XYZ file of C-alpha atoms in Angstrom:
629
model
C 0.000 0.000 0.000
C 2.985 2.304 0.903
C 4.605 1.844 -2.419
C 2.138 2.905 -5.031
C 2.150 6.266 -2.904
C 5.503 6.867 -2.445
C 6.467 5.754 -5.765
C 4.598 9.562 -6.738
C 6.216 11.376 -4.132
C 7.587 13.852 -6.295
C 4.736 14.162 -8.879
C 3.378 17.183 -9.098
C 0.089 16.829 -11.499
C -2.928 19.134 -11.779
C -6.078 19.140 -9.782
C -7.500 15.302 -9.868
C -10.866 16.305 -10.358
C -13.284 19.235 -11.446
C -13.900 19.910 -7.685
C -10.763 20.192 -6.736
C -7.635 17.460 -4.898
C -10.074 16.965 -1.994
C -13.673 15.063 -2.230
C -15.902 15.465 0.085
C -16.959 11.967 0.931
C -19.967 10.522 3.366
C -18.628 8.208 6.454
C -19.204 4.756 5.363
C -17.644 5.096 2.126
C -14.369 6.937 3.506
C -12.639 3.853 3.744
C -12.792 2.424 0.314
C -12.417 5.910 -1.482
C -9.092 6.327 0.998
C -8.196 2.384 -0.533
C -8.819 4.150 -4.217
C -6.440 7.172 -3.410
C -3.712 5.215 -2.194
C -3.662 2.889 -5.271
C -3.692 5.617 -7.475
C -2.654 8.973 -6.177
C -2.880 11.757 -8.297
C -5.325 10.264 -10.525
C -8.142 10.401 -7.819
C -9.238 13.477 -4.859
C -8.509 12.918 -1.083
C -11.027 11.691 0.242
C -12.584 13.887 3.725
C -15.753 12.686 5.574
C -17.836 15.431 6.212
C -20.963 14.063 7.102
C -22.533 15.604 9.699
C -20.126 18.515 9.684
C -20.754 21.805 7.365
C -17.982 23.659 8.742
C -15.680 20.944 7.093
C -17.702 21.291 3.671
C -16.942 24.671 4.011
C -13.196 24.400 4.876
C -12.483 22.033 1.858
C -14.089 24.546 -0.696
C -11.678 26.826 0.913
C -8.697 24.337 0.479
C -9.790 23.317 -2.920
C -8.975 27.318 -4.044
C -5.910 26.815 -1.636
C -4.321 24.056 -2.954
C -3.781 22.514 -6.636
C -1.580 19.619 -6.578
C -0.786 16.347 -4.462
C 2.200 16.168 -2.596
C 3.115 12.896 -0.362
C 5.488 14.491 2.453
C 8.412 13.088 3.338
C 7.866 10.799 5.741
C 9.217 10.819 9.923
C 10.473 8.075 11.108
C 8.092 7.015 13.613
C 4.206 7.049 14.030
C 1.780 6.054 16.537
C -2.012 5.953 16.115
C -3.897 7.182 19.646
C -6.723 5.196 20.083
C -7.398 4.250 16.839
C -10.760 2.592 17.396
C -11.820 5.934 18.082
C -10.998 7.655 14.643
C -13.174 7.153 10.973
C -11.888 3.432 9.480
C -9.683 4.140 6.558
C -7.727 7.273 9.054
C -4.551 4.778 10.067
C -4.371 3.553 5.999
C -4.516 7.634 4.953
C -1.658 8.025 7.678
C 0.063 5.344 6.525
C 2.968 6.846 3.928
C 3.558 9.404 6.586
C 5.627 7.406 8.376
C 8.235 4.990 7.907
C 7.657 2.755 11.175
C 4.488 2.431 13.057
C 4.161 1.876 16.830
C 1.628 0.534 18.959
C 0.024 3.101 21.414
C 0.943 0.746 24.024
C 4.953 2.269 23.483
C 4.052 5.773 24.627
C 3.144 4.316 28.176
C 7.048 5.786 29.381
C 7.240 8.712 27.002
C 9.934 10.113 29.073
C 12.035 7.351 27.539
C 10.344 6.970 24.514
C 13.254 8.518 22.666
C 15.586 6.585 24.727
C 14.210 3.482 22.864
C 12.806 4.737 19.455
C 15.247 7.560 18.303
C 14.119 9.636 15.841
C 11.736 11.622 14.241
C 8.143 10.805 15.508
C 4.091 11.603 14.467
C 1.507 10.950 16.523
C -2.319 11.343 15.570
C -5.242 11.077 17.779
C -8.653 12.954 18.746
C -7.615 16.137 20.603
C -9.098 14.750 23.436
C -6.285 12.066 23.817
C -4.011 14.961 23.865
C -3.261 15.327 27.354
C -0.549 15.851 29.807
C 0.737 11.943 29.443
C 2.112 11.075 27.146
C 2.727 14.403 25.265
C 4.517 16.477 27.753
C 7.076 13.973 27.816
C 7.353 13.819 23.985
C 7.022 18.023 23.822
C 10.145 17.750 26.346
C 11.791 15.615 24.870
C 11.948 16.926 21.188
C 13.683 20.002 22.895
C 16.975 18.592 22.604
C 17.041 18.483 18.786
C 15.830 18.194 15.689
C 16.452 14.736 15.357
C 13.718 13.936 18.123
C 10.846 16.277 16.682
C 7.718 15.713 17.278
C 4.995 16.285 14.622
C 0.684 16.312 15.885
C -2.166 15.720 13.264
C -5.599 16.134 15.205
C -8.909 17.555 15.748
C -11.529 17.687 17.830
C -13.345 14.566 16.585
C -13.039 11.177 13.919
C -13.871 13.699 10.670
C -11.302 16.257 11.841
C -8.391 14.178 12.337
C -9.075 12.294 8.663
C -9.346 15.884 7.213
C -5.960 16.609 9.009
C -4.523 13.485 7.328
C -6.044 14.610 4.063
C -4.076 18.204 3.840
C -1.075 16.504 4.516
C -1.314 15.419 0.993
C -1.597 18.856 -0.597
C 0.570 21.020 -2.281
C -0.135 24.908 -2.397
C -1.766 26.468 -5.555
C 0.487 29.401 -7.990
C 0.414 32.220 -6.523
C -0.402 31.344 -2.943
C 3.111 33.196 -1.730
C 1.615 35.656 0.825
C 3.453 36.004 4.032
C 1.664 37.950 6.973
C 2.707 38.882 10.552
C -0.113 40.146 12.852
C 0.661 42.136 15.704
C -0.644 43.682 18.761
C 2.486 43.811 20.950
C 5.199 44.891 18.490
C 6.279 47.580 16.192
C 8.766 45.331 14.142
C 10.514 46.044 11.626
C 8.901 45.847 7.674
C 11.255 42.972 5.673
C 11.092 43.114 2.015
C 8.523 40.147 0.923
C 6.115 40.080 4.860
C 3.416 41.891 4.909
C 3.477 43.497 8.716
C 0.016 45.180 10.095
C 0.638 46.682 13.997
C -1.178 48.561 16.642
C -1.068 51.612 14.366
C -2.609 49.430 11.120
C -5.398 47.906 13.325
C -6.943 51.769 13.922
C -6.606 52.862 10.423
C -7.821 49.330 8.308
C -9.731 47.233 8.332
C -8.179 43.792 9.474
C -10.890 42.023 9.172
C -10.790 42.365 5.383
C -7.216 41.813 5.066
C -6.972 38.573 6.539
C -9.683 37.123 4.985
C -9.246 38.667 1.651
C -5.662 37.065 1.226
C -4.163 33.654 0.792
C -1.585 33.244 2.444
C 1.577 30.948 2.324
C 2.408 31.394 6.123
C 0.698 34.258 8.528
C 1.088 34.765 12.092
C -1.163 36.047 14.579
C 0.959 37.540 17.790
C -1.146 39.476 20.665
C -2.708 38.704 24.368
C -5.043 35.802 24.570
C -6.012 32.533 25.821
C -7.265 29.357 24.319
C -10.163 31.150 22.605
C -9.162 34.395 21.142
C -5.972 36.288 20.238
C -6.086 40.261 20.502
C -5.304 42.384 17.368
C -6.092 45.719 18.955
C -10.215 46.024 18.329
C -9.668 43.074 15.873
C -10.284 39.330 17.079
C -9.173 36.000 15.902
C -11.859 34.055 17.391
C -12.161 30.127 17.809
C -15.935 29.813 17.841
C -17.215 27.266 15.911
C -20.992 27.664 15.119
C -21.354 24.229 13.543
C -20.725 22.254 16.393
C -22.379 21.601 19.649
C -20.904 22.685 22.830
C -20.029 19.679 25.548
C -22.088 19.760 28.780
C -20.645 20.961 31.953
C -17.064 22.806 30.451
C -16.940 26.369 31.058
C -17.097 28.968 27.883
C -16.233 32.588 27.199
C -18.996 35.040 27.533
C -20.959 33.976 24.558
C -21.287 30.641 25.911
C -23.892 32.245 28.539
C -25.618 34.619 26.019
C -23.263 37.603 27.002
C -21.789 39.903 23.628
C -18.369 39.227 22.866
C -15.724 41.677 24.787
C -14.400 42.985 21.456
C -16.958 44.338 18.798
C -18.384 41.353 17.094
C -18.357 43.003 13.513
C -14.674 42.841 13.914
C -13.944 39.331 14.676
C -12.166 37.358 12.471
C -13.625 33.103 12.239
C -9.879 31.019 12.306
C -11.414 28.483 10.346
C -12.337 30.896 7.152
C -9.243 32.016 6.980
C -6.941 30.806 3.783
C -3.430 30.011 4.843
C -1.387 26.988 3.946
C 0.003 27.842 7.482
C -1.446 29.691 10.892
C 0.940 30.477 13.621
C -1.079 31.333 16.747
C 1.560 33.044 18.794
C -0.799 33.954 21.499
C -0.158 32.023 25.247
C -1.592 28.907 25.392
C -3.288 29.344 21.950
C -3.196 25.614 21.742
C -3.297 23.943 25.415
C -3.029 20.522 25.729
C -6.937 18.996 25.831
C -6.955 18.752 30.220
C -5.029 21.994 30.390
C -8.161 23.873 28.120
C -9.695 26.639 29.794
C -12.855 26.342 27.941
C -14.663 23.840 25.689
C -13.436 22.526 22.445
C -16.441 24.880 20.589
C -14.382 27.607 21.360
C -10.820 26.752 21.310
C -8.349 28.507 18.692
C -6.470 25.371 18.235
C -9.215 22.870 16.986
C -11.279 25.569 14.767
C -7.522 26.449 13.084
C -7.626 22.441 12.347
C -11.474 22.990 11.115
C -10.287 24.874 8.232
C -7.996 24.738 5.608
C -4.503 25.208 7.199
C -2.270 22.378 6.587
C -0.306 23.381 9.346
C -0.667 24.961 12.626
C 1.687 26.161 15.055
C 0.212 26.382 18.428
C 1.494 27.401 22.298
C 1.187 24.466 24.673
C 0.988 27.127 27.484
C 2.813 30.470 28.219
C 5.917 32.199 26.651
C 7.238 35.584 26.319
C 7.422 35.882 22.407
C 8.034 39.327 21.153
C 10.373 41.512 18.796
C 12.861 38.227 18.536
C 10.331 35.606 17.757
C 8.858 38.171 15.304
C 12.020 39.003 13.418
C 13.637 35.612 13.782
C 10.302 34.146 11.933
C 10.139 36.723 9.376
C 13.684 34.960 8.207
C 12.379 31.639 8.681
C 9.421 32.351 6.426
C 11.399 34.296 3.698
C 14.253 31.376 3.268
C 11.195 28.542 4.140
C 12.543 27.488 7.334
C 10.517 25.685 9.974
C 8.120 27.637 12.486
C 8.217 25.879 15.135
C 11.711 25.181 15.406
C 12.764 28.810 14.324
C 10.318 30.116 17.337
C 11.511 27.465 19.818
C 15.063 28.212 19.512
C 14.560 32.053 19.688
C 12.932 31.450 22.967
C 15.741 28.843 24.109
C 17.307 31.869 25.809
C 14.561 32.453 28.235
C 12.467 29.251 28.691
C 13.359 26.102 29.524
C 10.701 23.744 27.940
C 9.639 24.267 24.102
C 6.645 27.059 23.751
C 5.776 25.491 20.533
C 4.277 22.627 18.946
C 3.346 22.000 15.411
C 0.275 20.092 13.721
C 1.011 19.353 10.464
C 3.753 17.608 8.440
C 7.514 19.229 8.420
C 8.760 20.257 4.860
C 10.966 18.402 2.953
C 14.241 17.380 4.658
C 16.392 18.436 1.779
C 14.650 21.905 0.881
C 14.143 22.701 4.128
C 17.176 24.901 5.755
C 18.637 23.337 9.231
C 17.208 24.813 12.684
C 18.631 27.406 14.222
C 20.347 27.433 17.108
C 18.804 28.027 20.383
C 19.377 31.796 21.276
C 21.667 32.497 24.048
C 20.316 35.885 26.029
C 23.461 37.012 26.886
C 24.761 39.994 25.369
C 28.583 40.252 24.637
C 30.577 40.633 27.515
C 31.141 44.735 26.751
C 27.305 45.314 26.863
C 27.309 44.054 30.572
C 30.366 45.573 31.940
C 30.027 48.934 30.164
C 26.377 48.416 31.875
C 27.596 47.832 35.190
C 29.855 51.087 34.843
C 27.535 53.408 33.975
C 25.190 52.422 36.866
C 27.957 53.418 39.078
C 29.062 56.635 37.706
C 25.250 57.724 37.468
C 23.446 56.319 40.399
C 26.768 56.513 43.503
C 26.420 59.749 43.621
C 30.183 59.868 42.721
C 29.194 62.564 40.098
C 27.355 65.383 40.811
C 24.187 66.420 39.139
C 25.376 69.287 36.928
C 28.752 67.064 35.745
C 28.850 67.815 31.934
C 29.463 63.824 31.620
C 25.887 62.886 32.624
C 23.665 63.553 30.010
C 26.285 61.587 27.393
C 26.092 58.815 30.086
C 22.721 59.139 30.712
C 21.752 58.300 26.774
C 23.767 55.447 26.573
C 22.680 53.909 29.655
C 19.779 54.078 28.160
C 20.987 52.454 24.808
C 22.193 49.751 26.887
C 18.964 48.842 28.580
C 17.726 48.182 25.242
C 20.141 46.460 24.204
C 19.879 43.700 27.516
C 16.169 43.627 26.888
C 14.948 40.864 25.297
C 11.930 42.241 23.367
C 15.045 43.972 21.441
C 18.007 41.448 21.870
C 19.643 40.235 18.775
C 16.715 41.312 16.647
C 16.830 45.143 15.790
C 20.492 44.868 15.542
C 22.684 41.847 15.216
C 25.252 41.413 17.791
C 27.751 43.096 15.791
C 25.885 46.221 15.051
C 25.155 46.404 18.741
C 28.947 45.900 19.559
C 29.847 48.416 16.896
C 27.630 51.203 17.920
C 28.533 51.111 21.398
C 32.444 50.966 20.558
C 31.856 53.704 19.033
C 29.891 55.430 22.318
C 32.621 54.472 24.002
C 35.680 55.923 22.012
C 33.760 59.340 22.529
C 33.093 59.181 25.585
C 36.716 57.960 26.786
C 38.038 60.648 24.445
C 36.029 63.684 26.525
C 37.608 61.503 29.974
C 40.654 61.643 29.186
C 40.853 65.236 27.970
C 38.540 66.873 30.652
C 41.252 64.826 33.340
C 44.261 65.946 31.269
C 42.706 69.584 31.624
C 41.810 69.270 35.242
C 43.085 66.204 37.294
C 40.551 67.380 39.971
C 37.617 65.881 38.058
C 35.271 64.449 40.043
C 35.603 60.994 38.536
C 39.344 60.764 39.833
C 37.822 60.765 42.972
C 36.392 57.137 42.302
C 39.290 55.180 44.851
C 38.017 57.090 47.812
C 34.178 57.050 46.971
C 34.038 53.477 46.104
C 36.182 52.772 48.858
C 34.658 54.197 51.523
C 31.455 51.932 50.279
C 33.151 48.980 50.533
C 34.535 45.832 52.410
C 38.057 44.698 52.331
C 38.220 41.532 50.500
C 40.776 39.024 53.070
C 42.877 37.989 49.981
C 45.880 40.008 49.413
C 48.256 39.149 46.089
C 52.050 39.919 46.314
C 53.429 41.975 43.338
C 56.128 44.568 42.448
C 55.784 47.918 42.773
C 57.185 50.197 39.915
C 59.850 51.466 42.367
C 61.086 47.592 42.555
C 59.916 47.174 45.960
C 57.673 44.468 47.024
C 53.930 45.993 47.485
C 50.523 44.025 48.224
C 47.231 44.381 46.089
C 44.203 44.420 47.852
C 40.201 44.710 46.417
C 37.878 46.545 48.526
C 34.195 44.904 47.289
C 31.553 47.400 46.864
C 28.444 46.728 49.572
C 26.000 47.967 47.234
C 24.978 46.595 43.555
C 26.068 50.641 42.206
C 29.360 50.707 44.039
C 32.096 49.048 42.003
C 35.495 46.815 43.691
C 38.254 48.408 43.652
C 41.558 47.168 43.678
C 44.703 48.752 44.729
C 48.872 47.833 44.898
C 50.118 49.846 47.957
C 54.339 50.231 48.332
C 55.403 50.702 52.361
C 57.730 53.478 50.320
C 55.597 54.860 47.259
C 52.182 54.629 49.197
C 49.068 53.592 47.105
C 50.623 53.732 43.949
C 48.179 51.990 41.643
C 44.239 51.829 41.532
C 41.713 50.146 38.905
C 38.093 48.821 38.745
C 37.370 45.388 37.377
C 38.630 44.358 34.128
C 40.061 47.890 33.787
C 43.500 48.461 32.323
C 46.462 48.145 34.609
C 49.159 50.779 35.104
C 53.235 50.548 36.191
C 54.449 53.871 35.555
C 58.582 53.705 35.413
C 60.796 56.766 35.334
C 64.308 57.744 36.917
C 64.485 58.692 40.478
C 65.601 62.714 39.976
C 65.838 65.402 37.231
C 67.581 68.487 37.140
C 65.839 71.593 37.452
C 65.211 72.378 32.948
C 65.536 68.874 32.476
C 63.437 66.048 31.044
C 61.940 63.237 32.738
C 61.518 60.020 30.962
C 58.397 58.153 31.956
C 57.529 55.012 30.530
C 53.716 53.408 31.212
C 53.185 50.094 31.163
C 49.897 48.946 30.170
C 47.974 45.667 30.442
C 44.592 45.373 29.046
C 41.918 42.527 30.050
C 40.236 43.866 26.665
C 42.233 44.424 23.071
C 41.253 47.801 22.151
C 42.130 51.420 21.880
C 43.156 52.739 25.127
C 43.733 56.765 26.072
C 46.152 57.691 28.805
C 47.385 61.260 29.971
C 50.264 62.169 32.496
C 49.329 64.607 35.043
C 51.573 66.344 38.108
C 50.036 68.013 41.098
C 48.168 71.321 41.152
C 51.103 73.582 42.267
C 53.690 71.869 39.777
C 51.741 72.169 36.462
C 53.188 76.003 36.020
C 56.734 74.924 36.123
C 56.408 71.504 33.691
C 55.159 70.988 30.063
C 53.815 67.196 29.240
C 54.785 65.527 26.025
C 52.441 64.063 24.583
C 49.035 65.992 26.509
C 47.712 62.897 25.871
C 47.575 59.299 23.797
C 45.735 56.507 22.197
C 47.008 53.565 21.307
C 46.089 49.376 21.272
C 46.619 47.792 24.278
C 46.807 44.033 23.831
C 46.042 41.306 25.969
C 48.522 38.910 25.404
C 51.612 41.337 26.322
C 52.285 45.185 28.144
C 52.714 48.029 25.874
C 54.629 50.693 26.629
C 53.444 54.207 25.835
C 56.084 57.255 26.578
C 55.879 60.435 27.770
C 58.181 63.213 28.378
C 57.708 65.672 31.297
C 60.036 69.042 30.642
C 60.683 70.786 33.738
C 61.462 74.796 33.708
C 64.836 76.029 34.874
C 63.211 77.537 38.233
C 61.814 74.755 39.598
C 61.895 74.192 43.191
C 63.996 71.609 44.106
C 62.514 69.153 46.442
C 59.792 65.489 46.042
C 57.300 65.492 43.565
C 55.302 62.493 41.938
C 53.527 62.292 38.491
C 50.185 60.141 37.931
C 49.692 57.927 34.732
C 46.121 57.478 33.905
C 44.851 55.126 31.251
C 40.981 55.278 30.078
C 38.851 52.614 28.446
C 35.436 51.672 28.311
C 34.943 54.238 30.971
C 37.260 52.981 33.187
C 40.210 55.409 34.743
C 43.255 53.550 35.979
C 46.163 55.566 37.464
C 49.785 55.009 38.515
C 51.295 57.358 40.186
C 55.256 57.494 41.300
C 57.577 59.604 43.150
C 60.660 61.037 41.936
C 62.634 64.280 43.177
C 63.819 67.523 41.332
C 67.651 68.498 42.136
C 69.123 71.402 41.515
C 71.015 71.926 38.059
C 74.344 70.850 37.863
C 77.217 72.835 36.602
């Protein structure tokens, strides 16, 4: 039975009859008419049973101007049938070619190791009312660790909608079925080339109603607040009512279900099951809750009237998730190079939940046209977004600045530039991760530019003051590291941790001769400053800075004396920029000209080094002598 099927699996022929690839057909005459397809596909419709059921009359008129040709999918590896006694005779044969292996039902018993002893890819089909926490949480888990283990649903919410589920699998879309549609009451995202994108702003000034159902559509998602029976498109409703079938005694229903009106305007809801898409994605939490985690009954759940209608796929939310900007974005790719939903959605949300938000009904694409799954996002910005984060907290909420410092509205903006960037309604989808790195490099080269030269200018900046304020906030961490001061004596380094979140460590090499020569935050550059002892009065002194950097980068340092010097010296160069390197010091030079009437007695010089808005200074002692003859 498999072979004459798969034998035709790339075939692509015309409609197979004058009313289109799918025949309505009455109950008791399903199975033989299913027999009849399977012998000779393409030559003869799919057969649905829609006795009983005008809603499914009316969905495969809709597919019939949906879909043109007869595809057999590729098949999974593994199937299993839930309660099959349950479901139309002639549903398993349909089913068959969809998978390679079948399984009794008995196997799902320990779906937690279901994988364990069946690897691969695996379908399961049943009412939606065998859909429940056991077995398919387990599977749902499970196919979270890969591809390899997806798991693929074909349902409905009785016998006739699960063989009509079957029957779309077999259907390939009609020319010029190519629309692609995102829906959106939560977003403003960003309008790709080749998606059509309607937002809060759209839903006030068109009418939505009109566009959905006026439009077939290859893939469309609807994203907004809702629950099991509705999804939220500003006055706009995608509603899951189905008139055409009779509620169950006993479950609880939305308003309507108790004669109430709607709570959105009735003239603007939008029936799930009339609209024409080869695929719905209901991005809505739990748009598609497993059948004993519904809220209310089946006549009203998105879900099952999605499966009422022509979609041959529908991606679904088992329960909550936090999709926004990302999952927009990320599936505006996905539908653009043909990529899978549901894995595309479930790996953009990898970052922030830990159990898959999505599950698909409806057969994958082909394995060889269908580009690989991403991989699961990682919410974690680069390394610079978090420190330079951390930094600016300090400087701006310490108190280490005061309000009318000409640094803090520059600081203020791009604290507020990095906000967005940690958020992850904006994470890695506005801006890849390089823009984001290369817009706040550039931030920061400005900003450690005005540093450096407002210090250079006056060394009694506030921030210079950063060792003290910090310090005095702080704790003195027990574990002291031996090192070498720049004078060549031994000298300990110490880190005072800050008590609050806003006060940065601070780490400092003290010399029993030189005092506290050196100071840095975390993961700031470090600082030996190295000069000769004395200089005659109109001399030069040498100094050579030593610079380690935890980051490769561009680095600005200035050399600065004390207040009641800076008449009597001149400092070559003001200041620098150069590349420190990680792997190795650099050494940067400066020459400090002294004037003829200098005062003989001890002075000391400060190196400072600036990057990423970190100061690190070094300061050392050395003595002016009176000019020899």
């Amino acid at each position: 039975m498999n072979s004459a099927v798969t034998g035709q699996r790339h075939a692509q022929p015309s409609a197979t009859s004058e009313s289109g690839l799918f025949r309505p057909v009455d109950l008791d005459r399903f199975p033989a008419a299913v027999g009849e397809f399977l012998t000779a596909p393409g030559r003869t419709p799919v057969p649905v049973p829609v006795e009983g059921r005008a809603d499914l009359v009316r969905g495969v008129d809709l597919a019939n101007r949906l879909y043109s040709a007869l595809r057999v999918p590729a098949p999974l590896d593994l199937g299993v049938v839930l309660g099959a006694k349950e479901l139309p005779e002639g549903v398993p044969e349909l089913a068959r070619p969809l998978a390679r292996r079948w399984l009794d039902e008995e196997e799902l018993d320990d779906a937690a190791g279901f994988h364990d002893r069946h690897p691969g890819t695996l379908l399961v089909i049943g009412r939606y009312d065998r859909l429940n926490l056991s077995p398919v949480r387990a599977l749902l888990l499970a196919t979270y660790r890969g591809p390899e283990r997806a798991l693929t649903l074909l349902s409905g919410r009785d016998g006739a909608s699960v063989a009509w589920n079957v029957a779309k699998q077999y259907a390939r879309p009609a020319a010029g079925v190519d629309a692609l549609g995102l829906f959106t009451d939560t977003d403003r995202p960003p309008h790709l080339p080749g998606v059509r994108v309607f937002d809060d702003r759209d839903f006030e000034r068109a009418d939505i109603q009109a566009e959905i159902l006026g439009t077939r559509w290859r893939r469309v998602v609807f994203q907004g607040h809702g629950k099991d029976d509705s999804v939220n498109l500003g006055e706009f409703t995608i509603c899951g009512l189905n008139p055409a079938v009779p509620a169950a005694p006993g479950l609880l229903g939305p308003r309507c279900a108790y004669g109430l009106p709607c709570y959105k305007p009735e003239d603007k809801l939008v029936p799930l099951h009339h609209v024409e898409a080869v695929e719905l994605v209901l991005s809505a939490c739990n748009s598609g809750p497993l059948a004993d985690l519904a809220l209310y009954d089946p006549k009203y759940q998105l879900l099952l009237n999605a499966l009422d209608g022509p979609a041959r796929t529908v991606v679904s939310a088992v329960s909550v998730h936090d999709s926004d900007r990302p999952e927009n974005v990320a599936w505006m790719h996905a539908a653009l190079t043909g990529a899978d939903s549901v894995d595309t959605l479930n790996a953009s949300l990898a970052g922030s939940h830990p159990y898959p938000a999505f599950m698909r009904f409806g057969m994958p694409g082909e394995p060889e046209g269908t580009p690989a799954a991403p991989e699961p996002a990682d919410h974690h910005p680069d390394p610079l977004v978090l420190t330079v984060g951390r930094r600016l907290t300090a400087l701006l909420a310490s108190e280490l600045l005061p309000h009318n410092h000409t640094l803090r509205p520059r600081l203020t903006k791009l604290a507020r530039k990095v906000d967005l960037w940690i958020a992850r309604p904006t994470h890695l989808a506005d801006q890849s991760p390089k823009e984001i790195l290369s817009s706040l490099e550039a931030d920061l080269q400005s900003l450690d530019h005005t540093i450096t030269e407002q210090v250079a200018e006056n060394p009694e900046n506030e921030i210079m003051n950063y060792p003290a304020h910090f310090g005095d906030r702080s704790s003195l961490d027990p574990h002291l590291r031996e090192v070498t001061c720049h004078c060549g004596r031994p000298a300990q380094e110490f880190t005072r941790r800050g008590l609050l979140p806003h006060i940065l460590d601070t780490t400092c090499a003290v010399c029993m001769r030189c005092g506290d020569v050196t100071f840095r935050v975390p993961d700031a550059p470090a600082l030996l400053a190295y000069a000769d002892d004395e200089v005659e009065q109109g001399g030069v002194l040498e100094v050579r800075a030593s610079l380690t950097v935890s980051r490769p980068g561009p680095v600005r340092l200035g050399l600065f004396v004390p207040t009641y010097l800076r008449e009597d010296v001149t400092v070559e160069p003001a200041t620098a920029k150069v590349r420190g390197s990680a792997e190795r010091p650099r050494d940067v030079s400066f020459r400090v000209r002294f004037a003829a009437g200098t005062a003989p007695q001890a002075y000391y010089f400060t190196v400072f080094a600036v990057q990423d808005l970190a100061v690190s200074t070094a300061r050392r002692h050395f003595g002016v002598v009176p000019r020899r003859a």
